Amino acid sequence: MCRIEELQSTIQYRFDNETLLVNALTHSSYASENGKNYRSNNERLEFIGDAYLGAVVATKLYSVMDDTQEGILSRKRAEVVCESTLADVARSIGLGKYILLGKGEDAHNGREKDSILSDAMEAVIGAIFLDGGFDACREVILRLFAEKIRMAIKGELIHDFKSELQRRIQHRFHENRLEYVVVAESGPAHDKTFTVEVRHRDEPIGEGSSKSKLKAEQAAAASVLKKGVF
């Protein structure tokens, strides 16, 4: 119970029904290993949390970005409520250490997996809504997600840099002639670093490096976006 108290202090919300919070922190793997039914894990609460998180973020963006078209608002809401953003917020409050995991998930670093962290974050939000109502839920969301919402409004919360670059190229040139080419590899076979160049109309416009080709491509696209050319 001390850990539950600690988490409530961190999120600045105290539950009347702490069972809701325990359920929000219970992964299906733990429930399965301990003979608990589906009502004891966090999947149903995740469903509720997802809905209310989206509503609160959408309302906030609508009120602040009053001259912004629906399509842009939808994209920015998606940036705030996506898995990677939720996982970041979960890490910021140390949520991983409170999650009840099955032995297998725990042994395979489940507390650091974006999917598990993001689901638990949504479940906690759902638990707050059921315990304290919409106003209490909104207050916690706006506090915990304040920086992510600010970043989204300023265009600083892009996770899929390749898709964003493609969208901007398509909008500006009405065609998409982007190509990602590995231009260098370094390091031993088991620990290579790849350098990828992104090209538009056969001309190099950015470059990025990473241990995986896909991440190097994302880094190359990010380098272009940071220049502010497109």
PDB file of C-alpha atoms in Angstrom:
ATOM      1  CA  MET A   1       0.000   0.000   0.000  1.00  0.00           C
ATOM      2  CA  CYS A   2       2.935   2.323   0.532  1.00  0.00           C
ATOM      3  CA  ARG A   3       3.677   2.142  -3.186  1.00  0.00           C
ATOM      4  CA  ILE A   4       0.075   3.041  -3.994  1.00  0.00           C
ATOM      5  CA  GLU A   5       0.337   6.026  -1.663  1.00  0.00           C
ATOM      6  CA  GLU A   6       3.556   7.083  -3.365  1.00  0.00           C
ATOM      7  CA  LEU A   7       2.001   6.983  -6.828  1.00  0.00           C
ATOM      8  CA  GLN A   8      -1.063   8.925  -5.693  1.00  0.00           C
ATOM      9  CA  SER A   9       1.239  11.590  -4.290  1.00  0.00           C
ATOM     10  CA  THR A  10       3.131  11.745  -7.586  1.00  0.00           C
ATOM     11  CA  ILE A  11       0.033  12.196  -9.751  1.00  0.00           C
ATOM     12  CA  GLN A  12      -1.532  14.497  -7.150  1.00  0.00           C
ATOM     13  CA  TYR A  13      -4.781  12.572  -7.039  1.00  0.00           C
ATOM     14  CA  ARG A  14      -6.069  10.480  -4.137  1.00  0.00           C
ATOM     15  CA  PHE A  15      -8.479   7.643  -4.864  1.00  0.00           C
ATOM     16  CA  ASP A  16     -11.587   6.988  -2.823  1.00  0.00           C
ATOM     17  CA  ASN A  17     -11.594   3.475  -4.294  1.00  0.00           C
ATOM     18  CA  GLU A  18      -7.982   2.335  -4.427  1.00  0.00           C
ATOM     19  CA  THR A  19      -9.017  -0.964  -6.017  1.00  0.00           C
ATOM     20  CA  LEU A  20      -9.490   0.958  -9.241  1.00  0.00           C
ATOM     21  CA  LEU A  21      -5.873   2.086  -9.142  1.00  0.00           C
ATOM     22  CA  VAL A  22      -4.658  -1.437  -8.346  1.00  0.00           C
ATOM     23  CA  ASN A  23      -6.615  -2.768 -11.316  1.00  0.00           C
ATOM     24  CA  ALA A  24      -5.173  -0.019 -13.527  1.00  0.00           C
ATOM     25  CA  LEU A  25      -1.685  -1.201 -12.607  1.00  0.00           C
ATOM     26  CA  THR A  26      -2.428  -4.903 -13.149  1.00  0.00           C
ATOM     27  CA  HIS A  27      -1.174  -6.232 -16.484  1.00  0.00           C
ATOM     28  CA  SER A  28      -3.025  -9.166 -18.025  1.00  0.00           C
ATOM     29  CA  SER A  29       0.079 -11.355 -17.629  1.00  0.00           C
ATOM     30  CA  TYR A  30      -0.001 -10.870 -13.833  1.00  0.00           C
ATOM     31  CA  ALA A  31      -3.749 -11.445 -13.654  1.00  0.00           C
ATOM     32  CA  SER A  32      -3.397 -14.664 -15.645  1.00  0.00           C
ATOM     33  CA  GLU A  33      -0.547 -16.018 -13.518  1.00  0.00           C
ATOM     34  CA  ASN A  34      -2.435 -15.250 -10.309  1.00  0.00           C
ATOM     35  CA  GLY A  35      -5.819 -16.666 -11.285  1.00  0.00           C
ATOM     36  CA  LYS A  36      -7.562 -13.309 -11.608  1.00  0.00           C
ATOM     37  CA  ASN A  37     -10.316 -12.702 -14.161  1.00  0.00           C
ATOM     38  CA  TYR A  38     -10.275 -10.044 -16.873  1.00  0.00           C
ATOM     39  CA  ARG A  39     -12.060  -7.560 -14.609  1.00  0.00           C
ATOM     40  CA  SER A  40      -8.962  -7.454 -12.415  1.00  0.00           C
ATOM     41  CA  ASN A  41      -6.540  -6.382 -15.152  1.00  0.00           C
ATOM     42  CA  ASN A  42      -6.214  -2.975 -16.759  1.00  0.00           C
ATOM     43  CA  GLU A  43      -7.622  -3.598 -20.242  1.00  0.00           C
ATOM     44  CA  ARG A  44     -11.165  -2.336 -19.573  1.00  0.00           C
ATOM     45  CA  LEU A  45      -9.845   0.738 -17.745  1.00  0.00           C
ATOM     46  CA  GLU A  46      -7.494   1.366 -20.659  1.00  0.00           C
ATOM     47  CA  PHE A  47     -10.548   1.527 -22.944  1.00  0.00           C
ATOM     48  CA  ILE A  48     -12.147   4.206 -20.759  1.00  0.00           C
ATOM     49  CA  GLY A  49      -8.902   6.150 -20.327  1.00  0.00           C
ATOM     50  CA  ASP A  50      -8.246   6.281 -24.045  1.00  0.00           C
ATOM     51  CA  ALA A  51     -11.647   7.858 -24.681  1.00  0.00           C
ATOM     52  CA  TYR A  52     -11.384  10.547 -22.019  1.00  0.00           C
ATOM     53  CA  LEU A  53      -7.755  11.383 -22.729  1.00  0.00           C
ATOM     54  CA  GLY A  54      -8.681  12.001 -26.355  1.00  0.00           C
ATOM     55  CA  ALA A  55     -11.629  14.177 -25.370  1.00  0.00           C
ATOM     56  CA  VAL A  56      -9.635  16.332 -22.946  1.00  0.00           C
ATOM     57  CA  VAL A  57      -6.732  16.818 -25.345  1.00  0.00           C
ATOM     58  CA  ALA A  58      -9.079  17.611 -28.240  1.00  0.00           C
ATOM     59  CA  THR A  59     -10.945  20.221 -26.166  1.00  0.00           C
ATOM     60  CA  LYS A  60      -7.695  21.842 -25.047  1.00  0.00           C
ATOM     61  CA  LEU A  61      -6.321  22.041 -28.587  1.00  0.00           C
ATOM     62  CA  TYR A  62      -9.640  23.378 -29.881  1.00  0.00           C
ATOM     63  CA  SER A  63      -9.684  26.172 -27.307  1.00  0.00           C
ATOM     64  CA  VAL A  64      -6.046  27.189 -27.720  1.00  0.00           C
ATOM     65  CA  MET A  65      -5.688  26.803 -31.506  1.00  0.00           C
ATOM     66  CA  ASP A  66      -8.853  28.685 -32.399  1.00  0.00           C
ATOM     67  CA  ASP A  67      -7.849  29.435 -36.014  1.00  0.00           C
ATOM     68  CA  THR A  68      -6.656  25.915 -36.838  1.00  0.00           C
ATOM     69  CA  GLN A  69      -8.370  23.588 -39.306  1.00  0.00           C
ATOM     70  CA  GLU A  70      -9.843  20.251 -38.216  1.00  0.00           C
ATOM     71  CA  GLY A  71      -7.254  18.170 -40.037  1.00  0.00           C
ATOM     72  CA  ILE A  72      -4.355  19.800 -38.217  1.00  0.00           C
ATOM     73  CA  LEU A  73      -6.146  19.560 -34.864  1.00  0.00           C
ATOM     74  CA  SER A  74      -6.712  15.846 -35.457  1.00  0.00           C
ATOM     75  CA  ARG A  75      -3.058  15.282 -36.285  1.00  0.00           C
ATOM     76  CA  LYS A  76      -1.869  17.137 -33.183  1.00  0.00           C
ATOM     77  CA  ARG A  77      -4.291  15.255 -30.958  1.00  0.00           C
ATOM     78  CA  ALA A  78      -2.938  12.008 -32.409  1.00  0.00           C
ATOM     79  CA  GLU A  79       0.604  13.121 -31.569  1.00  0.00           C
ATOM     80  CA  VAL A  80      -0.359  13.692 -27.929  1.00  0.00           C
ATOM     81  CA  VAL A  81      -2.331  10.478 -27.403  1.00  0.00           C
ATOM     82  CA  CYS A  82      -0.054   8.116 -29.364  1.00  0.00           C
ATOM     83  CA  GLU A  83       1.752   5.214 -27.709  1.00  0.00           C
ATOM     84  CA  SER A  84       5.183   6.824 -27.555  1.00  0.00           C
ATOM     85  CA  THR A  85       3.876  10.035 -25.941  1.00  0.00           C
ATOM     86  CA  LEU A  86       1.863   8.102 -23.382  1.00  0.00           C
ATOM     87  CA  ALA A  87       4.940   6.013 -22.577  1.00  0.00           C
ATOM     88  CA  ASP A  88       7.011   9.186 -22.122  1.00  0.00           C
ATOM     89  CA  VAL A  89       4.475  10.592 -19.664  1.00  0.00           C
ATOM     90  CA  ALA A  90       4.351   7.255 -17.862  1.00  0.00           C
ATOM     91  CA  ARG A  91       8.139   7.309 -17.486  1.00  0.00           C
ATOM     92  CA  SER A  92       8.031  10.872 -16.189  1.00  0.00           C
ATOM     93  CA  ILE A  93       5.999   9.704 -13.186  1.00  0.00           C
ATOM     94  CA  GLY A  94       7.912   6.435 -12.762  1.00  0.00           C
ATOM     95  CA  LEU A  95       4.826   4.386 -13.576  1.00  0.00           C
ATOM     96  CA  GLY A  96       6.781   1.313 -14.641  1.00  0.00           C
ATOM     97  CA  LYS A  97       7.865   0.412 -11.120  1.00  0.00           C
ATOM     98  CA  TYR A  98       4.267   0.228  -9.917  1.00  0.00           C
ATOM     99  CA  ILE A  99       2.916  -2.065 -12.655  1.00  0.00           C
ATOM    100  CA  LEU A 100       2.062  -5.637 -11.625  1.00  0.00           C
ATOM    101  CA  LEU A 101       3.592  -7.879 -14.300  1.00  0.00           C
ATOM    102  CA  GLY A 102       3.761 -11.585 -14.878  1.00  0.00           C
ATOM    103  CA  LYS A 103       7.156 -13.181 -14.356  1.00  0.00           C
ATOM    104  CA  GLY A 104       7.810 -13.567 -18.073  1.00  0.00           C
ATOM    105  CA  GLU A 105       7.036  -9.959 -18.946  1.00  0.00           C
ATOM    106  CA  ASP A 106       9.021  -8.735 -15.966  1.00  0.00           C
ATOM    107  CA  ALA A 107      12.040 -10.820 -16.973  1.00  0.00           C
ATOM    108  CA  HIS A 108      11.915  -9.389 -20.505  1.00  0.00           C
ATOM    109  CA  ASN A 109      12.043  -5.749 -19.424  1.00  0.00           C
ATOM    110  CA  GLY A 110       8.291  -5.267 -19.652  1.00  0.00           C
ATOM    111  CA  ARG A 111       8.396  -2.238 -17.362  1.00  0.00           C
ATOM    112  CA  GLU A 112      10.201  -0.311 -20.095  1.00  0.00           C
ATOM    113  CA  LYS A 113       8.057  -1.389 -23.046  1.00  0.00           C
ATOM    114  CA  ASP A 114       6.160   1.484 -24.640  1.00  0.00           C
ATOM    115  CA  SER A 115       3.103  -0.708 -25.180  1.00  0.00           C
ATOM    116  CA  ILE A 116       2.818  -1.750 -21.519  1.00  0.00           C
ATOM    117  CA  LEU A 117       3.564   1.735 -20.180  1.00  0.00           C
ATOM    118  CA  SER A 118       1.113   3.463 -22.509  1.00  0.00           C
ATOM    119  CA  ASP A 119      -1.664   0.982 -21.724  1.00  0.00           C
ATOM    120  CA  ALA A 120      -1.094   1.440 -17.991  1.00  0.00           C
ATOM    121  CA  MET A 121      -1.113   5.228 -18.369  1.00  0.00           C
ATOM    122  CA  GLU A 122      -4.478   5.094 -20.138  1.00  0.00           C
ATOM    123  CA  ALA A 123      -5.785   2.703 -17.489  1.00  0.00           C
ATOM    124  CA  VAL A 124      -4.775   5.056 -14.675  1.00  0.00           C
ATOM    125  CA  ILE A 125      -6.615   7.870 -16.455  1.00  0.00           C
ATOM    126  CA  GLY A 126      -9.670   5.625 -16.793  1.00  0.00           C
ATOM    127  CA  ALA A 127      -9.477   4.760 -13.104  1.00  0.00           C
ATOM    128  CA  ILE A 128      -9.333   8.439 -12.150  1.00  0.00           C
ATOM    129  CA  PHE A 129     -12.381   9.156 -14.295  1.00  0.00           C
ATOM    130  CA  LEU A 130     -14.420   6.367 -12.709  1.00  0.00           C
ATOM    131  CA  ASP A 131     -13.283   7.355  -9.206  1.00  0.00           C
ATOM    132  CA  GLY A 132     -13.535  11.129  -9.365  1.00  0.00           C
ATOM    133  CA  GLY A 133     -15.444  12.081 -12.500  1.00  0.00           C
ATOM    134  CA  PHE A 134     -14.632  14.092 -15.586  1.00  0.00           C
ATOM    135  CA  ASP A 135     -13.428  17.299 -13.905  1.00  0.00           C
ATOM    136  CA  ALA A 136     -10.923  15.468 -11.711  1.00  0.00           C
ATOM    137  CA  CYS A 137      -9.757  13.421 -14.679  1.00  0.00           C
ATOM    138  CA  ARG A 138      -9.334  16.523 -16.837  1.00  0.00           C
ATOM    139  CA  GLU A 139      -7.289  18.258 -14.149  1.00  0.00           C
ATOM    140  CA  VAL A 140      -4.842  15.352 -13.895  1.00  0.00           C
ATOM    141  CA  ILE A 141      -4.550  14.969 -17.670  1.00  0.00           C
ATOM    142  CA  LEU A 142      -3.858  18.661 -18.252  1.00  0.00           C
ATOM    143  CA  ARG A 143      -1.226  18.622 -15.524  1.00  0.00           C
ATOM    144  CA  LEU A 144       0.574  15.461 -16.614  1.00  0.00           C
ATOM    145  CA  PHE A 145       0.344  16.164 -20.344  1.00  0.00           C
ATOM    146  CA  ALA A 146       0.912  19.938 -20.216  1.00  0.00           C
ATOM    147  CA  GLU A 147       4.377  19.800 -21.770  1.00  0.00           C
ATOM    148  CA  LYS A 148       3.355  17.326 -24.475  1.00  0.00           C
ATOM    149  CA  ILE A 149       0.359  19.462 -25.421  1.00  0.00           C
ATOM    150  CA  ARG A 150       2.580  22.553 -25.545  1.00  0.00           C
ATOM    151  CA  MET A 151       5.043  20.719 -27.780  1.00  0.00           C
ATOM    152  CA  ALA A 152       2.262  19.553 -30.089  1.00  0.00           C
ATOM    153  CA  ILE A 153       0.942  23.101 -30.462  1.00  0.00           C
ATOM    154  CA  LYS A 154       4.441  24.327 -31.358  1.00  0.00           C
ATOM    155  CA  GLY A 155       5.006  21.469 -33.810  1.00  0.00           C
ATOM    156  CA  GLU A 156       7.692  19.832 -31.666  1.00  0.00           C
ATOM    157  CA  LEU A 157       5.948  16.522 -30.978  1.00  0.00           C
ATOM    158  CA  ILE A 158       6.546  14.537 -34.140  1.00  0.00           C
ATOM    159  CA  HIS A 159       7.406  10.860 -33.690  1.00  0.00           C
ATOM    160  CA  ASP A 160       7.118   9.540 -37.238  1.00  0.00           C
ATOM    161  CA  PHE A 161       9.503  11.934 -38.958  1.00  0.00           C
ATOM    162  CA  LYS A 162       9.399  10.023 -42.241  1.00  0.00           C
ATOM    163  CA  SER A 163       5.629  10.352 -42.549  1.00  0.00           C
ATOM    164  CA  GLU A 164       5.747  14.026 -41.596  1.00  0.00           C
ATOM    165  CA  LEU A 165       8.467  14.754 -44.166  1.00  0.00           C
ATOM    166  CA  GLN A 166       6.530  12.845 -46.799  1.00  0.00           C
ATOM    167  CA  ARG A 167       3.392  14.836 -45.998  1.00  0.00           C
ATOM    168  CA  ARG A 168       5.238  18.142 -46.308  1.00  0.00           C
ATOM    169  CA  ILE A 169       6.930  17.160 -49.570  1.00  0.00           C
ATOM    170  CA  GLN A 170       3.579  16.041 -50.991  1.00  0.00           C
ATOM    171  CA  HIS A 171       1.938  19.299 -49.920  1.00  0.00           C
ATOM    172  CA  ARG A 172       4.662  21.503 -51.395  1.00  0.00           C
ATOM    173  CA  PHE A 173       5.541  19.655 -54.597  1.00  0.00           C
ATOM    174  CA  HIS A 174       2.358  17.617 -55.192  1.00  0.00           C
ATOM    175  CA  GLU A 175       4.501  14.510 -55.539  1.00  0.00           C
ATOM    176  CA  ASN A 176       6.677  12.386 -53.319  1.00  0.00           C
ATOM    177  CA  ARG A 177      10.077  11.451 -54.668  1.00  0.00           C
ATOM    178  CA  LEU A 178      11.875  10.622 -51.441  1.00  0.00           C
ATOM    179  CA  GLU A 179      14.505   7.908 -51.272  1.00  0.00           C
ATOM    180  CA  TYR A 180      16.432   6.594 -48.257  1.00  0.00           C
ATOM    181  CA  VAL A 181      19.886   5.243 -49.045  1.00  0.00           C
ATOM    182  CA  VAL A 182      22.442   3.617 -46.726  1.00  0.00           C
ATOM    183  CA  VAL A 183      25.641   5.531 -47.460  1.00  0.00           C
ATOM    184  CA  ALA A 184      27.898   4.094 -44.738  1.00  0.00           C
ATOM    185  CA  GLU A 185      28.185   1.230 -42.252  1.00  0.00           C
ATOM    186  CA  SER A 186      30.624   1.054 -39.352  1.00  0.00           C
ATOM    187  CA  GLY A 187      31.401  -1.255 -36.445  1.00  0.00           C
ATOM    188  CA  PRO A 188      31.504  -5.044 -36.088  1.00  0.00           C
ATOM    189  CA  ALA A 189      28.840  -7.223 -37.695  1.00  0.00           C
ATOM    190  CA  HIS A 190      26.949  -7.706 -34.421  1.00  0.00           C
ATOM    191  CA  ASP A 191      26.959  -3.999 -33.551  1.00  0.00           C
ATOM    192  CA  LYS A 192      26.806  -1.981 -36.751  1.00  0.00           C
ATOM    193  CA  THR A 193      25.966   1.697 -37.071  1.00  0.00           C
ATOM    194  CA  PHE A 194      24.172   2.708 -40.257  1.00  0.00           C
ATOM    195  CA  THR A 195      24.282   6.138 -41.866  1.00  0.00           C
ATOM    196  CA  VAL A 196      21.329   6.886 -44.121  1.00  0.00           C
ATOM    197  CA  GLU A 197      20.892   9.733 -46.564  1.00  0.00           C
ATOM    198  CA  VAL A 198      17.431  10.947 -47.559  1.00  0.00           C
ATOM    199  CA  ARG A 199      17.170  12.249 -51.103  1.00  0.00           C
ATOM    200  CA  HIS A 200      14.521  14.302 -52.876  1.00  0.00           C
ATOM    201  CA  ARG A 201      14.570  14.255 -56.655  1.00  0.00           C
ATOM    202  CA  ASP A 202      17.918  12.452 -56.382  1.00  0.00           C
ATOM    203  CA  GLU A 203      19.438  15.288 -54.338  1.00  0.00           C
ATOM    204  CA  PRO A 204      20.586  14.637 -50.729  1.00  0.00           C
ATOM    205  CA  ILE A 205      18.622  16.764 -48.257  1.00  0.00           C
ATOM    206  CA  GLY A 206      19.424  15.112 -44.908  1.00  0.00           C
ATOM    207  CA  GLU A 207      21.395  12.427 -43.112  1.00  0.00           C
ATOM    208  CA  GLY A 208      21.083  10.362 -39.941  1.00  0.00           C
ATOM    209  CA  SER A 209      22.800   7.504 -38.130  1.00  0.00           C
ATOM    210  CA  SER A 210      21.631   4.743 -35.799  1.00  0.00           C
ATOM    211  CA  LYS A 211      22.144   1.111 -34.857  1.00  0.00           C
ATOM    212  CA  SER A 212      19.142   0.163 -37.005  1.00  0.00           C
ATOM    213  CA  LYS A 213      18.413   1.147 -40.586  1.00  0.00           C
ATOM    214  CA  LEU A 214      14.828   2.162 -39.774  1.00  0.00           C
ATOM    215  CA  LYS A 215      15.924   4.464 -36.955  1.00  0.00           C
ATOM    216  CA  ALA A 216      18.645   5.919 -39.175  1.00  0.00           C
ATOM    217  CA  GLU A 217      15.971   6.728 -41.760  1.00  0.00           C
ATOM    218  CA  GLN A 218      13.889   8.448 -39.070  1.00  0.00           C
ATOM    219  CA  ALA A 219      16.959  10.409 -37.971  1.00  0.00           C
ATOM    220  CA  ALA A 220      17.638  11.473 -41.555  1.00  0.00           C
ATOM    221  CA  ALA A 221      14.048  12.701 -41.974  1.00  0.00           C
ATOM    222  CA  ALA A 222      14.265  14.499 -38.609  1.00  0.00           C
ATOM    223  CA  SER A 223      17.424  16.303 -39.725  1.00  0.00           C
ATOM    224  CA  VAL A 224      15.507  17.704 -42.701  1.00  0.00           C
ATOM    225  CA  LEU A 225      12.538  18.817 -40.606  1.00  0.00           C
ATOM    226  CA  LYS A 226      14.834  20.588 -38.125  1.00  0.00           C
ATOM    227  CA  LYS A 227      16.201  22.748 -40.950  1.00  0.00           C
ATOM    228  CA  GLY A 228      12.714  24.164 -41.517  1.00  0.00           C
ATOM    229  CA  VAL A 229      13.158  24.148 -45.277  1.00  0.00           C
ATOM    230  CA  PHE A 230       9.997  22.180 -46.052  1.00  0.00           C
TER     231      PHE A 230
END
